[in-house]
Coordinates of C-alpha atoms and ligand atoms in Angstrom, one line a residue:
M25 CA -11.4 28.7 -16.6
D26 CA -14.9 28.6 -15.6
K27 CA -16.0 29.9 -12.1
L28 CA -19.0 29.5 -10.2
K29 CA -20.8 32.0 -8.6
I30 CA -23.0 31.1 -5.7
T31 CA -25.2 33.2 -3.5
G32 CA -25.8 31.3 -0.3
G33 CA -28.8 31.1 1.9
A34 CA -31.5 29.9 -0.9
R35 CA -34.1 27.3 0.2
L36 CA -33.5 24.1 -2.0
N37 CA -36.9 22.3 -3.2
G38 CA -37.7 19.6 -5.6
P39 CA -36.3 16.4 -7.2
V40 CA -32.8 15.8 -8.6
R41 CA -31.8 12.8 -11.0
I42 CA -29.1 10.9 -10.4
S43 CA -26.5 10.4 -13.2
G44 CA -24.5 7.4 -14.0
A45 CA -21.5 6.4 -12.0
K46 CA -18.2 8.0 -13.3
N47 CA -15.7 5.6 -11.8
S48 CA -18.1 2.7 -13.3
A49 CA -18.2 4.2 -16.6
L50 CA -14.4 4.9 -17.1
P51 CA -13.6 0.8 -16.7
A52 CA -16.3 0.0 -18.8
M53 CA -15.4 2.4 -21.8
A54 CA -12.0 0.7 -21.2
A55 CA -13.6 -2.8 -21.4
C56 CA -14.6 -2.0 -25.0
L57 CA -10.5 -2.9 -25.6
L58 CA -11.1 -6.7 -24.8
T59 CA -13.3 -7.5 -27.9
E60 CA -13.7 -6.6 -31.3
G61 CA -17.5 -6.7 -30.7
E62 CA -19.6 -3.7 -30.1
L63 CA -20.5 -2.5 -26.3
I64 CA -23.4 0.0 -26.1
L65 CA -23.1 1.6 -22.3
E66 CA -26.2 3.6 -21.2
N67 CA -26.9 5.8 -18.3
M68 CA -23.3 7.4 -19.1
P69 CA -22.5 10.4 -17.3
M70 CA -21.5 13.3 -19.7
V71 CA -18.6 14.4 -17.6
N72 CA -15.2 15.3 -18.9
D73 CA -13.7 12.4 -17.3
I74 CA -15.8 10.5 -19.8
L75 CA -14.9 12.9 -22.7
T76 CA -11.2 12.2 -21.7
T77 CA -11.6 8.4 -22.2
R78 CA -13.1 9.0 -25.7
R79 CA -10.2 10.7 -27.0
L80 CA -8.0 8.3 -25.4
L81 CA -9.7 5.3 -26.8
R82 CA -9.9 7.1 -30.2
E83 CA -6.3 7.7 -30.1
L84 CA -5.8 3.9 -29.7
G85 CA -7.9 3.4 -32.8
A86 CA -11.4 2.5 -31.2
E87 CA -14.5 4.0 -32.4
V88 CA -16.5 5.7 -29.6
E89 CA -19.7 7.5 -30.4
F90 CA -22.1 9.3 -28.1
D91 CA -26.1 9.7 -29.0
G92 CA -26.3 13.1 -27.9
G93 CA -28.0 11.6 -24.4
N94 CA -26.4 9.3 -22.2
T95 CA -25.8 6.2 -24.3
A96 CA -22.1 5.6 -25.9
R97 CA -21.5 3.0 -28.6
L98 CA -17.7 1.6 -28.4
K99 CA -15.7 -0.8 -30.7
A100 CA -12.4 -1.6 -31.0
T101 CA -12.3 -3.8 -33.9
R102 CA -8.5 -3.4 -34.2
I103 CA -6.2 -0.6 -32.8
A104 CA -4.0 1.7 -34.0
S105 CA -1.6 2.2 -30.9
H106 CA -0.7 0.6 -27.7
E107 CA 0.3 3.6 -25.9
A108 CA -1.7 6.1 -23.3
P109 CA 0.6 9.1 -23.8
Y110 CA 1.4 11.3 -20.9
D111 CA -0.8 14.2 -21.8
L112 CA -4.1 12.3 -21.2
V113 CA -2.7 10.2 -17.9
K114 CA -1.6 13.5 -16.5
T115 CA -5.1 14.9 -16.8
M116 CA -6.7 11.6 -15.5
R117 CA -5.3 8.7 -13.8
A118 CA -8.0 6.5 -14.6
S119 CA -6.3 6.1 -18.3
V120 CA -4.2 3.4 -16.3
L121 CA -7.3 1.3 -17.1
V122 CA -6.3 0.5 -20.5
L123 CA -3.4 -1.1 -19.5
G124 CA -5.1 -4.5 -18.2
P125 CA -7.2 -5.1 -21.8
L126 CA -4.6 -3.7 -24.2
L127 CA -2.2 -6.5 -22.4
A128 CA -4.6 -9.1 -22.4
R129 CA -6.2 -8.7 -26.0
F130 CA -2.9 -7.5 -27.8
G131 CA 0.1 -8.6 -25.6
K132 CA 1.3 -5.0 -25.6
A133 CA 0.5 -1.8 -23.9
R134 CA 2.7 1.2 -22.8
V135 CA 1.2 3.7 -20.7
S136 CA 2.4 6.8 -18.9
L137 CA 3.1 6.2 -15.2
P138 CA 0.6 9.2 -13.4
G139 CA 2.5 10.2 -10.9
G140 CA 1.4 12.3 -8.1
C141 CA -2.0 14.2 -7.8
A142 CA -3.5 16.5 -5.4
I143 CA -4.7 14.2 -3.3
G144 CA -1.8 11.6 -2.5
A145 CA 1.2 10.0 -4.1
R146 CA -1.1 7.3 -5.9
P147 CA 1.2 4.5 -7.2
I148 CA 0.0 1.9 -9.6
D149 CA 2.4 -0.5 -8.3
L150 CA -0.2 -3.3 -7.0
H151 CA -1.5 -3.1 -10.8
I152 CA 2.1 -3.8 -11.9
K153 CA 3.0 -6.7 -10.1
G154 CA -0.4 -8.7 -10.9
F155 CA 0.5 -8.1 -14.3
E156 CA 3.5 -9.8 -13.6
K157 CA 1.8 -12.7 -11.7
L158 CA -0.1 -13.0 -14.9
G159 CA 2.9 -13.8 -16.6
A160 CA 3.7 -10.3 -18.1
T161 CA 6.9 -8.7 -18.5
V162 CA 6.8 -5.1 -17.2
N163 CA 9.1 -2.4 -17.6
T164 CA 9.3 0.9 -16.0
E165 CA 11.3 3.6 -18.0
Y166 CA 11.2 7.0 -19.3
G167 CA 8.1 7.4 -17.5
Y168 CA 6.5 4.8 -19.0
V169 CA 5.2 1.4 -17.7
E170 CA 5.8 -1.0 -20.6
A171 CA 4.0 -4.6 -20.5
V172 CA 4.2 -7.5 -23.0
A173 CA 3.0 -11.0 -22.8
N174 CA 2.1 -13.8 -25.1
R175 CA -1.2 -14.9 -23.6
L176 CA -1.5 -14.2 -20.0
K177 CA -1.9 -17.2 -17.6
G178 CA -4.2 -17.5 -14.5
A179 CA -2.8 -16.7 -11.5
N180 CA -3.6 -16.3 -7.8
I181 CA -3.3 -12.6 -6.7
V182 CA -2.8 -11.2 -3.4
F183 CA -3.4 -7.4 -2.9
E184 CA -1.5 -6.4 -0.2
K185 CA -3.3 -3.3 -0.1
I186 CA -7.0 -2.8 -1.3
T187 CA -7.1 -1.0 -4.7
V188 CA -10.0 0.0 -6.7
T189 CA -8.7 0.2 -10.4
G190 CA -6.4 -2.3 -9.4
T191 CA -9.1 -4.9 -8.9
E192 CA -10.7 -3.5 -12.0
N193 CA -7.2 -3.7 -14.1
L194 CA -6.8 -7.2 -13.1
M195 CA -10.3 -8.3 -13.6
M196 CA -10.5 -7.1 -17.0
A197 CA -6.9 -8.7 -17.9
A198 CA -7.6 -12.1 -16.4
A199 CA -10.7 -12.1 -17.9
L200 CA -8.8 -13.0 -21.3
A201 CA -5.9 -15.2 -19.7
E202 CA -5.5 -19.1 -19.9
G203 CA -7.0 -20.5 -16.9
Q204 CA -8.2 -19.7 -13.6
S205 CA -7.4 -16.4 -11.6
T206 CA -8.4 -15.4 -7.9
L207 CA -7.9 -12.1 -7.0
V208 CA -8.1 -11.8 -3.2
N209 CA -8.2 -8.8 -1.1
A210 CA -10.1 -7.5 -4.2
A211 CA -12.0 -4.0 -3.7
L212 CA -15.9 -4.4 -2.8
E213 CA -16.7 -1.4 -4.3
P214 CA -20.1 -1.6 -6.3
E215 CA -18.2 -0.4 -9.5
I216 CA -16.3 -3.5 -9.0
S217 CA -19.5 -5.5 -9.3
D218 CA -20.9 -3.6 -12.3
L219 CA -17.6 -3.8 -14.3
A220 CA -17.8 -7.7 -13.4
D221 CA -21.7 -7.7 -14.4
L222 CA -20.2 -6.0 -17.5
L223 CA -17.7 -8.5 -18.5
N224 CA -19.8 -11.4 -17.8
K225 CA -22.5 -10.0 -20.4
M226 CA -19.7 -10.0 -22.7
G227 CA -18.9 -13.6 -22.1
A228 CA -16.2 -13.5 -19.0
K229 CA -16.7 -16.1 -16.4
I230 CA -16.3 -14.1 -13.2
S231 CA -17.8 -15.0 -9.7
G232 CA -17.4 -13.4 -6.1
A233 CA -17.5 -9.9 -7.5
G234 CA -18.4 -7.4 -4.5
T235 CA -16.5 -9.8 -2.1
S236 CA -13.0 -9.8 -1.3
V237 CA -12.2 -13.1 -3.4
I238 CA -13.1 -12.6 -6.8
T239 CA -12.5 -15.9 -9.3
I240 CA -12.1 -15.4 -13.0
E241 CA -12.0 -18.2 -15.4
G242 CA -10.1 -17.3 -18.2
V243 CA -11.8 -17.3 -22.1
E244 CA -10.6 -16.8 -25.3
T245 CA -12.4 -14.2 -26.6
L246 CA -15.2 -11.7 -25.5
H247 CA -18.1 -10.5 -27.5
G248 CA -20.0 -7.4 -27.6
A249 CA -22.7 -6.7 -25.1
T250 CA -25.2 -3.9 -23.9
H251 CA -25.0 -2.4 -20.2
S252 CA -26.7 0.5 -18.2
I253 CA -24.0 1.9 -15.8
I254 CA -25.3 2.0 -12.0
P255 CA -25.9 5.2 -10.4
D256 CA -23.5 7.5 -9.0
R257 CA -23.0 6.9 -5.3
I258 CA -20.9 9.8 -4.7
E259 CA -22.9 12.4 -6.5
T260 CA -26.1 10.9 -4.6
G261 CA -23.9 11.7 -0.9
T262 CA -23.1 15.2 -2.5
F263 CA -26.5 15.9 -3.1
L264 CA -27.6 14.3 0.3
V265 CA -25.5 16.7 1.9
A266 CA -26.5 19.6 -0.1
G267 CA -29.9 18.9 1.3
A268 CA -28.8 18.1 5.3
I269 CA -26.9 21.6 5.4
S270 CA -29.5 23.8 3.9
E271 CA -32.9 24.8 4.6
S272 CA -33.9 22.0 2.2
N273 CA -36.4 19.3 1.0
L274 CA -35.1 16.9 -2.1
E275 CA -35.9 14.3 -3.5
L276 CA -33.1 12.1 -5.4
T277 CA -34.4 9.9 -8.1
R278 CA -32.6 7.1 -9.9
C279 CA -30.1 6.4 -6.8
N280 CA -29.1 3.3 -5.1
P281 CA -29.7 3.8 -1.3
S282 CA -28.1 0.5 -0.5
H283 CA -24.7 1.7 -2.1
L284 CA -24.5 4.4 0.6
S285 CA -25.2 2.9 3.8
G286 CA -22.2 3.9 5.4
V287 CA -22.8 7.5 4.4
I288 CA -26.3 7.6 5.3
E289 CA -25.8 6.1 8.6
K290 CA -23.0 9.0 9.2
L291 CA -25.3 11.8 8.0
R292 CA -28.1 10.4 10.1
E293 CA -25.8 10.3 13.2
A294 CA -25.3 14.1 12.6
G295 CA -28.7 14.9 12.4
A296 CA -29.7 14.4 8.6
V297 CA -33.4 13.5 8.0
I298 CA -33.0 10.9 5.2
E299 CA -35.9 8.8 3.8
E300 CA -35.1 5.8 1.7
G301 CA -37.1 4.6 -1.4
A302 CA -36.0 1.5 -3.5
D303 CA -34.3 3.8 -5.8
S304 CA -34.8 7.3 -4.7
M305 CA -34.1 9.1 -1.6
R306 CA -35.7 12.2 0.4
V307 CA -33.6 14.4 2.7
R308 CA -34.8 17.3 4.8
G309 CA -32.5 19.9 6.2
G310 CA -33.2 22.9 8.4
N311 CA -32.4 20.8 11.6
E312 CA -29.5 21.3 14.1
L313 CA -26.9 19.3 13.1
R314 CA -24.3 17.7 15.6
S315 CA -20.7 16.8 15.2
A316 CA -20.1 13.4 14.4
D317 CA -16.7 11.8 13.8
V318 CA -15.7 9.6 10.7
I319 CA -12.7 7.4 9.7
T320 CA -13.0 7.1 5.7
H321 CA -12.8 3.3 4.6
E322 CA -13.1 1.1 1.7
Y323 CA -16.3 0.3 0.9
P324 CA -18.8 -0.6 2.6
G325 CA -17.0 2.0 4.8
F326 CA -17.5 5.8 5.0
A327 CA -15.8 6.8 1.3
T328 CA -13.1 9.0 1.2
D329 CA -14.9 10.6 -2.1
M330 CA -17.5 11.8 0.6
Q331 CA -14.9 13.1 2.9
A332 CA -14.5 16.8 1.8
Q333 CA -18.2 17.2 1.7
Y334 CA -18.7 16.1 5.1
M335 CA -16.1 18.3 6.2
A336 CA -18.4 21.4 4.8
M337 CA -21.0 19.7 6.4
M338 CA -19.3 19.5 10.0
T339 CA -18.8 23.2 9.7
Q340 CA -22.5 23.3 10.1
A341 CA -22.8 21.3 13.3
K342 CA -22.2 21.9 16.6
G343 CA -19.7 20.6 18.4
I344 CA -16.5 19.1 17.5
S345 CA -15.9 16.7 15.0
L346 CA -12.6 14.6 14.1
I347 CA -12.4 13.5 10.4
T348 CA -9.8 10.8 9.8
E349 CA -8.6 10.4 6.3
S350 CA -7.3 6.9 5.9
I351 CA -7.1 6.2 2.2
F352 CA -5.1 8.9 0.8
E353 CA -2.2 10.9 2.5
N354 CA -3.0 14.5 1.4
R355 CA -6.8 14.7 0.9
F356 CA -7.3 17.6 3.2
M357 CA -6.9 20.9 0.7
H358 CA -10.2 21.6 0.4
A359 CA -9.8 22.9 4.5
S360 CA -7.8 25.7 4.0
E361 CA -10.2 27.3 1.4
L362 CA -13.2 26.4 4.2
M363 CA -11.3 27.8 6.6
R364 CA -11.2 31.4 4.5
M365 CA -15.1 31.1 4.5
G366 CA -14.8 31.0 8.2
A367 CA -14.6 27.4 9.1
N368 CA -12.7 26.5 12.1
I369 CA -10.6 23.6 11.0
R370 CA -7.3 22.0 12.5
I371 CA -5.1 19.9 10.4
D372 CA -3.1 17.2 12.1
G373 CA -1.6 14.8 9.9
S374 CA -4.3 12.5 8.9
R375 CA -6.9 14.1 10.7
A376 CA -8.7 17.0 10.5
V377 CA -10.6 18.6 13.7
V378 CA -13.4 20.7 12.9
A379 CA -15.3 22.9 15.4
G380 CA -18.7 24.1 14.5
K381 CA -21.1 25.6 14.1
S382 CA -19.4 28.5 12.3
R383 CA -20.7 31.3 10.1
L384 CA -19.6 31.3 6.9
T385 CA -19.1 33.6 4.6
G386 CA -18.6 34.3 0.5
A387 CA -15.0 34.7 -0.6
T388 CA -13.3 33.5 -3.7
V389 CA -11.9 30.1 -3.2
I390 CA -10.0 27.7 -5.3
A391 CA -10.9 23.9 -6.2
S392 CA -8.1 21.5 -5.9
D393 CA -9.8 18.1 -7.1
L394 CA -13.2 16.9 -7.8
R395 CA -14.4 16.3 -4.3
A396 CA -12.7 19.6 -3.2
S397 CA -14.8 21.3 -5.2
A398 CA -17.7 20.2 -4.4
S399 CA -17.2 20.4 -0.3
L400 CA -16.8 24.3 -1.7
V401 CA -20.0 24.5 -3.4
L402 CA -21.8 22.8 -0.6
A403 CA -20.2 25.5 1.6
A404 CA -21.1 28.4 -0.6
L405 CA -24.8 27.4 -0.6
V406 CA -25.1 28.2 3.4
A407 CA -22.4 30.9 3.1
E408 CA -23.5 34.6 3.7
G409 CA -23.0 36.6 0.5
V410 CA -21.2 35.5 -2.8
T411 CA -18.6 33.0 -3.3
T412 CA -16.8 32.4 -6.5
V413 CA -15.2 29.0 -6.9
D414 CA -12.4 29.2 -9.0
R415 CA -11.0 26.4 -11.3
I416 CA -14.2 24.3 -11.5
Y417 CA -12.8 22.2 -14.3
H418 CA -12.0 19.8 -11.5
L419 CA -15.9 19.9 -10.7
D420 CA -16.6 19.4 -14.3
R421 CA -14.4 16.1 -14.3
G422 CA -17.3 14.2 -12.8
Y423 CA -20.3 15.9 -11.7
E424 CA -22.8 15.9 -14.7
K425 CA -24.4 19.3 -15.0
I426 CA -24.0 20.3 -11.6
E427 CA -25.3 23.8 -11.7
E428 CA -28.5 23.2 -13.9
K429 CA -29.3 20.6 -11.2
L430 CA -28.8 22.8 -8.1
R431 CA -30.5 25.8 -10.0
S432 CA -33.3 23.4 -10.7
F433 CA -34.3 23.2 -7.1
G434 CA -33.5 26.8 -6.2
A435 CA -29.9 27.8 -5.6
Q436 CA -28.5 30.6 -6.9
I437 CA -25.7 29.6 -9.0
E438 CA -24.1 30.9 -11.9
R439 CA -21.1 29.7 -14.3
L440 CA -18.6 32.7 -15.2
K441 CA -16.9 31.7 -18.2
Ligands
EPU4 N1 -2.4 2.3 -4.4 C1 -1.1 1.9 -3.8 N2 -0.5 1.1 -4.9 C2 -1.4 0.9 -6.1 C3 -2.9 1.4 -6.2 C4 -3.1 2.0 -4.7 O1 -0.4 2.1 -3.1 O2 -0.9 -0.1 -6.9 C5 -2.9 2.8 -2.8 C6 -3.3 4.4 -3.1 O3 -2.0 5.0 -2.9 C7 -4.4 4.6 -2.1 C8 -5.2 3.4 -1.6 O4 -3.9 2.4 -2.2 O5 -3.7 5.3 -0.9 C9 -6.4 3.1 -2.7 O6 -6.1 3.7 -4.0 P1 -7.3 3.1 -5.2 O7 -6.2 2.2 -6.1 O8 -8.3 2.2 -4.3 O9 -7.6 4.5 -5.8 P2 -8.0 4.3 -7.4 O10 -8.5 3.3 -8.0 O11 -6.9 5.1 -7.6 C10 -10.5 5.0 -7.2 C11 -11.3 5.9 -7.6 C12 -11.4 7.2 -7.0 C13 -11.4 7.0 -5.6 C14 -10.5 5.7 -4.6 C15 -10.6 5.2 -3.9 C16 -11.8 5.6 -9.9 C17 -11.5 6.2 -11.5 N3 -11.2 6.6 -8.7 O12 -9.3 5.5 -7.4 O13 -12.0 8.3 -7.0 O14 -11.0 7.9 -4.3 O15 -11.0 4.6 -5.9 O16 -12.3 5.0 -3.2 O17 -12.5 4.9 -9.4 C18 -13.0 10.5 -7.4 O18 -14.1 9.9 -7.9 O19 -13.3 11.7 -6.8 C19 -11.8 9.8 -7.0 C20 -10.7 10.0 -6.8

């Protein structure tokens, strides 16, 4: 298993180009199952979750080719299987996104139940209830969800709780249903709007994406399209924290500051100096940081996917900060590793109390999930001495060329094979 060796204390300076959003690219790839036509997806992040999705789609019978850069061509003229097997779903929960498209176009889908993961139980009951509302018969047995339907029928679906991939799955299914569907209490994340844009380019009739009520007028068939994936707001936020906690002057290019307003506001409250351009940002570090409480929230609130990185930053802020995780029940696994580096953190249920500023020192730490890994890398950038981050396959799932990017502006970071 690869590890990252990071020597802290370097001054970071330079530009970094933000990649396409993993969480937009994953549903966009699944959308290829909705049509015989070819999808050309640009600005794709070449991260491991994308390669896992390629494997899954190929197993289903789709053709998926990457051009060696950041463009993917996907075509599912016909499919060979309706099943997303356990070994793929267990490595990537977003595999569940094939359920809606397979069911809508082929009337049948069988997907392994994802089960819990390092950040929480993460059931998919709301996806299932939605498919039932659209007229599917759904059975859960032998560890699999099996859904069948003739043509899906439009319905009014009210989500009891906001779910990002649930909204995406139902939006894709409803796009090919007969008649009109409404998704009420839909997720507002930019990734939802990006998927709706793609589906509309494919001939879908979706309005209201980006608001809590999405209306979908079902169509008989969809066609191919070309689409460019939006910038990754979590990668952007991670680099903003990298700049804020170290002696830095970083320029983030090809990003969308308007997708990060909740995060930018909080980082500024904590003392970060951030300038926003139309599609770029500059962050300057070296100022004294101050503690600022945060509660994670669905978009446009402070993203749960930025909580771990923010915790690393709060270890370097003066005072006590209270970090409340309201989306996932077990997303503090990074705290104990940060403590091994010298952080002063107490976990109390869904709240973490961070007392700063702590002197961090290098240690061998273990990454437990994608964003936890990022927080350990950030802490390592300011720790004295050498930190080795183990199990960075988590990091490779969602950050494109992270060590190359960090090294390009001066971080001392090396991958140990
Ligand atoms: N939930 C249910 N039932 C459901 C679906 C969700 O109870 O049927 C609960 C979840 O357990 C959780 C909450 O609702 O407590 C929100 O979960 P959501 O469904 O929104 O999460 P997700 O769609 O599985 C996506 C991102 C995550 C991100 C969350 C929250 C993708 C592929 N994944 O997950 O990204 O944390 O939304 O914003 O889009 C990451 O990139 O590191 C990551 C984990």
